[in-house]
């Protein structure tokens, strides 16, 4: 039995903060942000909307898309570094709010790679026959931990949620291979400060790591199933910076129009970025039955993860 994505969903807050708006907050320019990162605008959640509220909306969207009822969920996995509070976990809160009466629930902490870690965890439970329907969500309210006085970081991030329902699919479909990894020695390059709870990043070091890791992991998952770069139909990379994404795209030789570029409109939404981008491409009808899709992410930890999946049920 193979596990695959049988439904996707997402939610973004209404409030848009453009690069021109950022010029009024810190010493920056639309030109700098666009050329260095590809970001044009980002979404910011209102004060009365916390991480679990964003996650709830994306979950509802994904369940509807999968035609799965909340009470039929066996497990809820939420990847986030910005939970409402340390515990109960966001997944516990969602279990109650969705009415997922029989679902086990836990949060996954792997920073921006969290959705990939959640997806691969879901795959294990489905392929060993223990569970049938697992809801995996990537969600962040990064605006809570953004230092709005630090131009090096505040221009990069945004709030959003993305979700996928993972379930059994036919043998030739679904997640065909994966790679997960971590490099704790790189922890000091990207972390949340213990004193002030704010996000700190050594952009140059993270950049170097990401342009090496994303192309390498993307190629590895394709090789694991005996295929080559030319066989990849669609690329959904972590939406952190268009220059890093381009490195992965060019290494695989995927045409520009076959790579999700949600980063332009939402910035870096950490764990939400991959499921958000995937959900948008699916809703736009860009990912077709039988497409070989590569999802690849990297993030704080340092961590990374990639899958090669054959789209369809
Ligand atoms: N506006 C204007 N100037 C700026 C800004 C800004 N918003 N931010 C930094 N600068 C300045 C710097 O101060 C520096 O000036 P200096 O040379 O006088 O010191 C100059 O721009 C160049 O800085 P660099 O670090 O060389 O710029 P670079 O081209 O590397 O781009 C960036 C910076 C975009 C942060 C890049 O390093 C990057 O994308 N790194 C990876 C970040 C990432 O992906 N993080 C998230 C991963 S995990 C997760 O998703 C949470």
PDB file of C-alpha atoms in Angstrom, residues 4-238:
ATOM      1  CA  UNK A   4      -0.358   9.776  -1.163  1.00  0.00           C
ATOM      2  CA  UNK A   5      -1.863  13.238  -0.920  1.00  0.00           C
ATOM      3  CA  UNK A   6      -5.619  12.891  -1.475  1.00  0.00           C
ATOM      4  CA  UNK A   7      -6.611  16.500  -0.755  1.00  0.00           C
ATOM      5  CA  UNK A   8      -4.995  19.900  -0.270  1.00  0.00           C
ATOM      6  CA  UNK A   9      -6.066  23.212   1.256  1.00  0.00           C
ATOM      7  CA  UNK A  10      -4.727  26.539   2.418  1.00  0.00           C
ATOM      8  CA  UNK A  11      -5.570  29.799   4.102  1.00  0.00           C
ATOM      9  CA  UNK A  12      -3.881  33.197   4.045  1.00  0.00           C
ATOM     10  CA  UNK A  13      -4.883  36.196   6.193  1.00  0.00           C
ATOM     11  CA  UNK A  14      -6.510  39.145   4.403  1.00  0.00           C
ATOM     12  CA  UNK A  15      -4.064  41.884   5.404  1.00  0.00           C
ATOM     13  CA  UNK A  16      -1.425  42.502   2.720  1.00  0.00           C
ATOM     14  CA  UNK A  17       1.892  44.177   3.560  1.00  0.00           C
ATOM     15  CA  UNK A  18       3.658  45.236   0.352  1.00  0.00           C
ATOM     16  CA  UNK A  19       7.350  46.010  -0.045  1.00  0.00           C
ATOM     17  CA  UNK A  20       6.354  49.688  -0.173  1.00  0.00           C
ATOM     18  CA  UNK A  21       4.661  49.262   3.209  1.00  0.00           C
ATOM     19  CA  UNK A  22       7.933  47.724   4.499  1.00  0.00           C
ATOM     20  CA  UNK A  23       9.792  50.874   3.351  1.00  0.00           C
ATOM     21  CA  UNK A  24       7.781  52.774   6.002  1.00  0.00           C
ATOM     22  CA  UNK A  25       8.757  50.297   8.753  1.00  0.00           C
ATOM     23  CA  UNK A  26      12.515  49.793   8.167  1.00  0.00           C
ATOM     24  CA  UNK A  27      15.294  51.241   5.986  1.00  0.00           C
ATOM     25  CA  UNK A  28      14.715  49.115   2.894  1.00  0.00           C
ATOM     26  CA  UNK A  29      13.402  49.375  -0.672  1.00  0.00           C
ATOM     27  CA  UNK A  30      11.044  47.478  -2.906  1.00  0.00           C
ATOM     28  CA  UNK A  31      13.928  47.091  -5.364  1.00  0.00           C
ATOM     29  CA  UNK A  32      16.263  45.514  -2.756  1.00  0.00           C
ATOM     30  CA  UNK A  33      13.651  43.059  -1.520  1.00  0.00           C
ATOM     31  CA  UNK A  34      12.523  42.010  -5.007  1.00  0.00           C
ATOM     32  CA  UNK A  35      15.982  41.514  -6.470  1.00  0.00           C
ATOM     33  CA  UNK A  36      17.462  39.706  -3.420  1.00  0.00           C
ATOM     34  CA  UNK A  37      14.452  37.537  -2.530  1.00  0.00           C
ATOM     35  CA  UNK A  38      11.718  37.654  -5.198  1.00  0.00           C
ATOM     36  CA  UNK A  39       9.203  38.758  -2.535  1.00  0.00           C
ATOM     37  CA  UNK A  40       6.667  41.458  -3.498  1.00  0.00           C
ATOM     38  CA  UNK A  41       4.213  41.246  -0.604  1.00  0.00           C
ATOM     39  CA  UNK A  42       3.274  39.119   2.410  1.00  0.00           C
ATOM     40  CA  UNK A  43       0.167  38.476   4.538  1.00  0.00           C
ATOM     41  CA  UNK A  44      -0.088  39.352   8.223  1.00  0.00           C
ATOM     42  CA  UNK A  45      -2.696  37.825  10.541  1.00  0.00           C
ATOM     43  CA  UNK A  46      -4.798  40.129  12.704  1.00  0.00           C
ATOM     44  CA  UNK A  47      -4.301  40.225  16.483  1.00  0.00           C
ATOM     45  CA  UNK A  48      -7.439  38.169  17.097  1.00  0.00           C
ATOM     46  CA  UNK A  49      -6.289  35.364  14.777  1.00  0.00           C
ATOM     47  CA  UNK A  50      -3.733  32.952  16.196  1.00  0.00           C
ATOM     48  CA  UNK A  51      -1.908  30.025  14.604  1.00  0.00           C
ATOM     49  CA  UNK A  52      -4.685  27.506  15.351  1.00  0.00           C
ATOM     50  CA  UNK A  53      -7.235  29.781  13.627  1.00  0.00           C
ATOM     51  CA  UNK A  54      -5.148  29.845  10.432  1.00  0.00           C
ATOM     52  CA  UNK A  55      -4.662  26.068  10.675  1.00  0.00           C
ATOM     53  CA  UNK A  56      -8.385  25.428  11.203  1.00  0.00           C
ATOM     54  CA  UNK A  57      -9.310  27.183   7.962  1.00  0.00           C
ATOM     55  CA  UNK A  58      -6.676  25.348   5.917  1.00  0.00           C
ATOM     56  CA  UNK A  59      -7.780  22.045   7.487  1.00  0.00           C
ATOM     57  CA  UNK A  60     -11.414  22.609   6.521  1.00  0.00           C
ATOM     58  CA  UNK A  61     -10.345  23.403   2.950  1.00  0.00           C
ATOM     59  CA  UNK A  62      -8.210  20.244   2.682  1.00  0.00           C
ATOM     60  CA  UNK A  63     -10.863  17.952   4.201  1.00  0.00           C
ATOM     61  CA  UNK A  64     -13.425  19.271   1.718  1.00  0.00           C
ATOM     62  CA  UNK A  65     -11.016  18.764  -1.173  1.00  0.00           C
ATOM     63  CA  UNK A  66     -10.275  15.190  -0.051  1.00  0.00           C
ATOM     64  CA  UNK A  67     -13.966  14.503   0.679  1.00  0.00           C
ATOM     65  CA  UNK A  68     -12.948  13.165   4.095  1.00  0.00           C
ATOM     66  CA  UNK A  69     -14.973  13.916   7.235  1.00  0.00           C
ATOM     67  CA  UNK A  70     -13.178  15.142  10.358  1.00  0.00           C
ATOM     68  CA  UNK A  71     -14.562  12.190  12.333  1.00  0.00           C
ATOM     69  CA  UNK A  72     -12.822   9.825   9.895  1.00  0.00           C
ATOM     70  CA  UNK A  73      -9.366  11.270  10.618  1.00  0.00           C
ATOM     71  CA  UNK A  74      -7.016   8.888  12.436  1.00  0.00           C
ATOM     72  CA  UNK A  75      -4.303  11.438  13.118  1.00  0.00           C
ATOM     73  CA  UNK A  76      -3.563  15.161  12.952  1.00  0.00           C
ATOM     74  CA  UNK A  77       0.048  16.347  12.603  1.00  0.00           C
ATOM     75  CA  UNK A  78       0.730  20.071  12.792  1.00  0.00           C
ATOM     76  CA  UNK A  79       4.126  21.480  11.835  1.00  0.00           C
ATOM     77  CA  UNK A  80       4.730  24.878  13.388  1.00  0.00           C
ATOM     78  CA  UNK A  81       7.337  26.925  15.248  1.00  0.00           C
ATOM     79  CA  UNK A  82       4.750  29.531  16.262  1.00  0.00           C
ATOM     80  CA  UNK A  83       2.086  27.581  18.204  1.00  0.00           C
ATOM     81  CA  UNK A  84      -0.611  29.466  20.130  1.00  0.00           C
ATOM     82  CA  UNK A  85       1.173  28.280  23.294  1.00  0.00           C
ATOM     83  CA  UNK A  86       3.636  25.451  24.147  1.00  0.00           C
ATOM     84  CA  UNK A  87       0.788  23.132  25.141  1.00  0.00           C
ATOM     85  CA  UNK A  88      -1.849  21.987  24.443  1.00  0.00           C
ATOM     86  CA  UNK A  89      -0.438  21.612  20.957  1.00  0.00           C
ATOM     87  CA  UNK A  90      -2.097  23.217  17.927  1.00  0.00           C
ATOM     88  CA  UNK A  91      -2.985  19.709  16.718  1.00  0.00           C
ATOM     89  CA  UNK A  92      -4.747  18.966  20.036  1.00  0.00           C
ATOM     90  CA  UNK A  93      -6.723  22.199  19.675  1.00  0.00           C
ATOM     91  CA  UNK A  94      -7.672  21.324  16.106  1.00  0.00           C
ATOM     92  CA  UNK A  95      -8.717  17.790  17.028  1.00  0.00           C
ATOM     93  CA  UNK A  96     -11.380  19.316  19.279  1.00  0.00           C
ATOM     94  CA  UNK A  97     -12.351  22.178  17.002  1.00  0.00           C
ATOM     95  CA  UNK A  98     -12.707  20.023  13.893  1.00  0.00           C
ATOM     96  CA  UNK A  99     -14.603  17.310  15.783  1.00  0.00           C
ATOM     97  CA  UNK A 100     -12.001  14.695  14.825  1.00  0.00           C
ATOM     98  CA  UNK A 101     -13.261  12.408  17.573  1.00  0.00           C
ATOM     99  CA  UNK A 102     -10.989   9.424  16.926  1.00  0.00           C
ATOM    100  CA  UNK A 103      -7.819  11.269  15.877  1.00  0.00           C
ATOM    101  CA  UNK A 104      -4.469  11.113  17.661  1.00  0.00           C
ATOM    102  CA  UNK A 105      -2.734  14.469  17.462  1.00  0.00           C
ATOM    103  CA  UNK A 106       0.716  15.944  17.904  1.00  0.00           C
ATOM    104  CA  UNK A 107       2.824  18.856  16.705  1.00  0.00           C
ATOM    105  CA  UNK A 108       6.025  18.386  14.730  1.00  0.00           C
ATOM    106  CA  UNK A 109       9.000  20.695  15.363  1.00  0.00           C
ATOM    107  CA  UNK A 110      11.396  20.864  12.421  1.00  0.00           C
ATOM    108  CA  UNK A 111      11.137  24.578  11.576  1.00  0.00           C
ATOM    109  CA  UNK A 112      10.613  25.242   7.868  1.00  0.00           C
ATOM    110  CA  UNK A 113      11.068  21.531   7.056  1.00  0.00           C
ATOM    111  CA  UNK A 114       8.246  20.667   9.474  1.00  0.00           C
ATOM    112  CA  UNK A 115       5.662  19.904   6.810  1.00  0.00           C
ATOM    113  CA  UNK A 116       8.060  17.478   5.114  1.00  0.00           C
ATOM    114  CA  UNK A 117       8.713  15.721   8.438  1.00  0.00           C
ATOM    115  CA  UNK A 118       4.947  15.544   9.059  1.00  0.00           C
ATOM    116  CA  UNK A 119       4.235  14.208   5.590  1.00  0.00           C
ATOM    117  CA  UNK A 120       6.817  11.432   5.910  1.00  0.00           C
ATOM    118  CA  UNK A 121       5.531  10.542   9.397  1.00  0.00           C
ATOM    119  CA  UNK A 122       1.993  10.266   8.009  1.00  0.00           C
ATOM    120  CA  UNK A 123       3.286   8.015   5.230  1.00  0.00           C
ATOM    121  CA  UNK A 124       4.644   5.495   7.783  1.00  0.00           C
ATOM    122  CA  UNK A 125       1.334   5.170   9.651  1.00  0.00           C
ATOM    123  CA  UNK A 126      -0.574   4.657   6.408  1.00  0.00           C
ATOM    124  CA  UNK A 127       1.818   2.248   4.748  1.00  0.00           C
ATOM    125  CA  UNK A 128       2.030   0.000   7.828  1.00  0.00           C
ATOM    126  CA  UNK A 129      -1.764  -0.200   7.822  1.00  0.00           C
ATOM    127  CA  UNK A 130      -2.279   1.434  11.229  1.00  0.00           C
ATOM    128  CA  UNK A 131      -4.143   4.490   9.906  1.00  0.00           C
ATOM    129  CA  UNK A 132      -6.177   5.485   6.863  1.00  0.00           C
ATOM    130  CA  UNK A 133      -6.572   9.266   6.985  1.00  0.00           C
ATOM    131  CA  UNK A 134      -3.912  11.584   8.362  1.00  0.00           C
ATOM    132  CA  UNK A 135      -4.235  15.373   8.219  1.00  0.00           C
ATOM    133  CA  UNK A 136      -0.873  17.139   7.915  1.00  0.00           C
ATOM    134  CA  UNK A 137      -0.772  20.907   8.359  1.00  0.00           C
ATOM    135  CA  UNK A 138       2.030  23.446   8.063  1.00  0.00           C
ATOM    136  CA  UNK A 139       1.109  26.710   9.731  1.00  0.00           C
ATOM    137  CA  UNK A 140       2.859  29.823  11.012  1.00  0.00           C
ATOM    138  CA  UNK A 141       2.043  33.152  12.520  1.00  0.00           C
ATOM    139  CA  UNK A 142       5.642  34.316  12.098  1.00  0.00           C
ATOM    140  CA  UNK A 143       4.621  37.942  12.646  1.00  0.00           C
ATOM    141  CA  UNK A 144       4.525  37.037  16.386  1.00  0.00           C
ATOM    142  CA  UNK A 145       8.280  36.353  16.502  1.00  0.00           C
ATOM    143  CA  UNK A 146       9.459  38.758  13.789  1.00  0.00           C
ATOM    144  CA  UNK A 147      11.762  41.569  14.896  1.00  0.00           C
ATOM    145  CA  UNK A 148      10.088  44.485  13.104  1.00  0.00           C
ATOM    146  CA  UNK A 149      13.201  46.623  13.651  1.00  0.00           C
ATOM    147  CA  UNK A 150      15.590  44.221  11.890  1.00  0.00           C
ATOM    148  CA  UNK A 151      15.567  44.818   8.122  1.00  0.00           C
ATOM    149  CA  UNK A 152      17.685  41.685   7.593  1.00  0.00           C
ATOM    150  CA  UNK A 153      14.781  39.459   8.606  1.00  0.00           C
ATOM    151  CA  UNK A 154      11.443  41.304   8.862  1.00  0.00           C
ATOM    152  CA  UNK A 155      11.076  41.767   5.102  1.00  0.00           C
ATOM    153  CA  UNK A 156      11.280  38.009   4.516  1.00  0.00           C
ATOM    154  CA  UNK A 157       8.416  36.439   6.463  1.00  0.00           C
ATOM    155  CA  UNK A 158       4.635  36.112   6.389  1.00  0.00           C
ATOM    156  CA  UNK A 159       1.700  34.294   8.013  1.00  0.00           C
ATOM    157  CA  UNK A 160      -0.212  31.410   6.361  1.00  0.00           C
ATOM    158  CA  UNK A 161      -1.435  27.824   6.624  1.00  0.00           C
ATOM    159  CA  UNK A 162      -1.367  24.900   4.205  1.00  0.00           C
ATOM    160  CA  UNK A 163      -2.780  21.411   4.663  1.00  0.00           C
ATOM    161  CA  UNK A 164      -2.832  17.995   3.043  1.00  0.00           C
ATOM    162  CA  UNK A 165      -4.902  14.889   3.721  1.00  0.00           C
ATOM    163  CA  UNK A 166      -2.696  11.821   3.362  1.00  0.00           C
ATOM    164  CA  UNK A 167      -4.279   8.448   2.670  1.00  0.00           C
ATOM    165  CA  UNK A 168      -3.822   5.145   0.826  1.00  0.00           C
ATOM    166  CA  UNK A 169      -3.498   5.368  -2.972  1.00  0.00           C
ATOM    167  CA  UNK A 170      -2.761   2.829  -5.709  1.00  0.00           C
ATOM    168  CA  UNK A 171       0.724   1.269  -5.864  1.00  0.00           C
ATOM    169  CA  UNK A 172       2.043   3.413  -8.716  1.00  0.00           C
ATOM    170  CA  UNK A 173       0.844   6.712  -7.146  1.00  0.00           C
ATOM    171  CA  UNK A 174       1.682   8.696  -4.032  1.00  0.00           C
ATOM    172  CA  UNK A 175       4.963   9.201  -2.210  1.00  0.00           C
ATOM    173  CA  UNK A 176       7.517   7.025  -3.995  1.00  0.00           C
ATOM    174  CA  UNK A 177      10.670   8.108  -2.168  1.00  0.00           C
ATOM    175  CA  UNK A 178      11.846  10.523   0.486  1.00  0.00           C
ATOM    176  CA  UNK A 179      14.875  11.985   2.195  1.00  0.00           C
ATOM    177  CA  UNK A 180      15.015  13.651   5.596  1.00  0.00           C
ATOM    178  CA  UNK A 181      18.094  15.085   7.247  1.00  0.00           C
ATOM    179  CA  UNK A 182      19.420  17.341   9.958  1.00  0.00           C
ATOM    180  CA  UNK A 183      22.642  19.152  10.806  1.00  0.00           C
ATOM    181  CA  UNK A 184      22.416  20.441  14.379  1.00  0.00           C
ATOM    182  CA  UNK A 185      25.803  22.124  14.132  1.00  0.00           C
ATOM    183  CA  UNK A 186      24.063  24.785  11.997  1.00  0.00           C
ATOM    184  CA  UNK A 187      21.559  25.600  14.759  1.00  0.00           C
ATOM    185  CA  UNK A 188      23.115  29.008  15.560  1.00  0.00           C
ATOM    186  CA  UNK A 189      22.411  30.199  11.994  1.00  0.00           C
ATOM    187  CA  UNK A 190      18.643  30.349  12.520  1.00  0.00           C
ATOM    188  CA  UNK A 191      16.895  30.303  15.889  1.00  0.00           C
ATOM    189  CA  UNK A 192      14.398  31.883  18.230  1.00  0.00           C
ATOM    190  CA  UNK A 193      16.060  33.924  20.995  1.00  0.00           C
ATOM    191  CA  UNK A 194      15.438  32.590  24.509  1.00  0.00           C
ATOM    192  CA  UNK A 195      15.322  36.077  26.046  1.00  0.00           C
ATOM    193  CA  UNK A 196      13.055  37.936  23.640  1.00  0.00           C
ATOM    194  CA  UNK A 197      11.387  35.106  21.639  1.00  0.00           C
ATOM    195  CA  UNK A 198      12.422  36.838  18.392  1.00  0.00           C
ATOM    196  CA  UNK A 199      13.786  35.208  15.252  1.00  0.00           C
ATOM    197  CA  UNK A 200      17.526  35.496  14.541  1.00  0.00           C
ATOM    198  CA  UNK A 201      19.164  34.519  11.269  1.00  0.00           C
ATOM    199  CA  UNK A 202      22.573  34.518   9.629  1.00  0.00           C
ATOM    200  CA  UNK A 203      21.155  34.925   6.129  1.00  0.00           C
ATOM    201  CA  UNK A 204      24.384  34.278   4.275  1.00  0.00           C
ATOM    202  CA  UNK A 205      25.066  30.960   6.053  1.00  0.00           C
ATOM    203  CA  UNK A 206      21.478  29.767   5.591  1.00  0.00           C
ATOM    204  CA  UNK A 207      21.679  30.778   1.937  1.00  0.00           C
ATOM    205  CA  UNK A 208      24.868  28.733   1.372  1.00  0.00           C
ATOM    206  CA  UNK A 209      23.345  25.697   3.085  1.00  0.00           C
ATOM    207  CA  UNK A 210      20.079  25.979   1.139  1.00  0.00           C
ATOM    208  CA  UNK A 211      21.578  26.358  -2.363  1.00  0.00           C
ATOM    209  CA  UNK A 212      23.612  23.196  -1.676  1.00  0.00           C
ATOM    210  CA  UNK A 213      20.904  21.144   0.044  1.00  0.00           C
ATOM    211  CA  UNK A 214      17.756  21.805  -2.003  1.00  0.00           C
ATOM    212  CA  UNK A 215      19.181  20.776  -5.402  1.00  0.00           C
ATOM    213  CA  UNK A 216      21.001  17.776  -3.851  1.00  0.00           C
ATOM    214  CA  UNK A 217      17.933  16.406  -2.020  1.00  0.00           C
ATOM    215  CA  UNK A 218      15.718  16.956  -5.064  1.00  0.00           C
ATOM    216  CA  UNK A 219      18.035  14.885  -7.233  1.00  0.00           C
ATOM    217  CA  UNK A 220      18.436  12.200  -4.533  1.00  0.00           C
ATOM    218  CA  UNK A 221      14.712  11.444  -4.249  1.00  0.00           C
ATOM    219  CA  UNK A 222      14.366  11.125  -8.014  1.00  0.00           C
ATOM    220  CA  UNK A 223      17.413   8.825  -8.279  1.00  0.00           C
ATOM    221  CA  UNK A 224      16.037   6.643  -5.452  1.00  0.00           C
ATOM    222  CA  UNK A 225      13.151   5.585  -7.709  1.00  0.00           C
ATOM    223  CA  UNK A 226      15.420   4.913 -10.663  1.00  0.00           C
ATOM    224  CA  UNK A 227      14.432   8.053 -12.567  1.00  0.00           C
ATOM    225  CA  UNK A 228      16.429  11.098 -13.613  1.00  0.00           C
ATOM    226  CA  UNK A 229      16.106  14.885 -13.418  1.00  0.00           C
ATOM    227  CA  UNK A 230      14.371  14.998 -16.827  1.00  0.00           C
ATOM    228  CA  UNK A 231      11.460  12.963 -15.469  1.00  0.00           C
ATOM    229  CA  UNK A 232      10.385  15.637 -12.962  1.00  0.00           C
ATOM    230  CA  UNK A 233       7.163  17.349 -14.076  1.00  0.00           C
ATOM    231  CA  UNK A 234       6.630  19.821 -11.248  1.00  0.00           C
ATOM    232  CA  UNK A 235       8.724  21.347  -8.483  1.00  0.00           C
ATOM    233  CA  UNK A 236       7.359  22.708  -5.199  1.00  0.00           C
ATOM    234  CA  UNK A 237      10.370  24.052  -3.294  1.00  0.00           C
ATOM    235  CA  UNK A 238      10.269  25.757   0.099  1.00  0.00           C
TER     236      UNK A 238
END
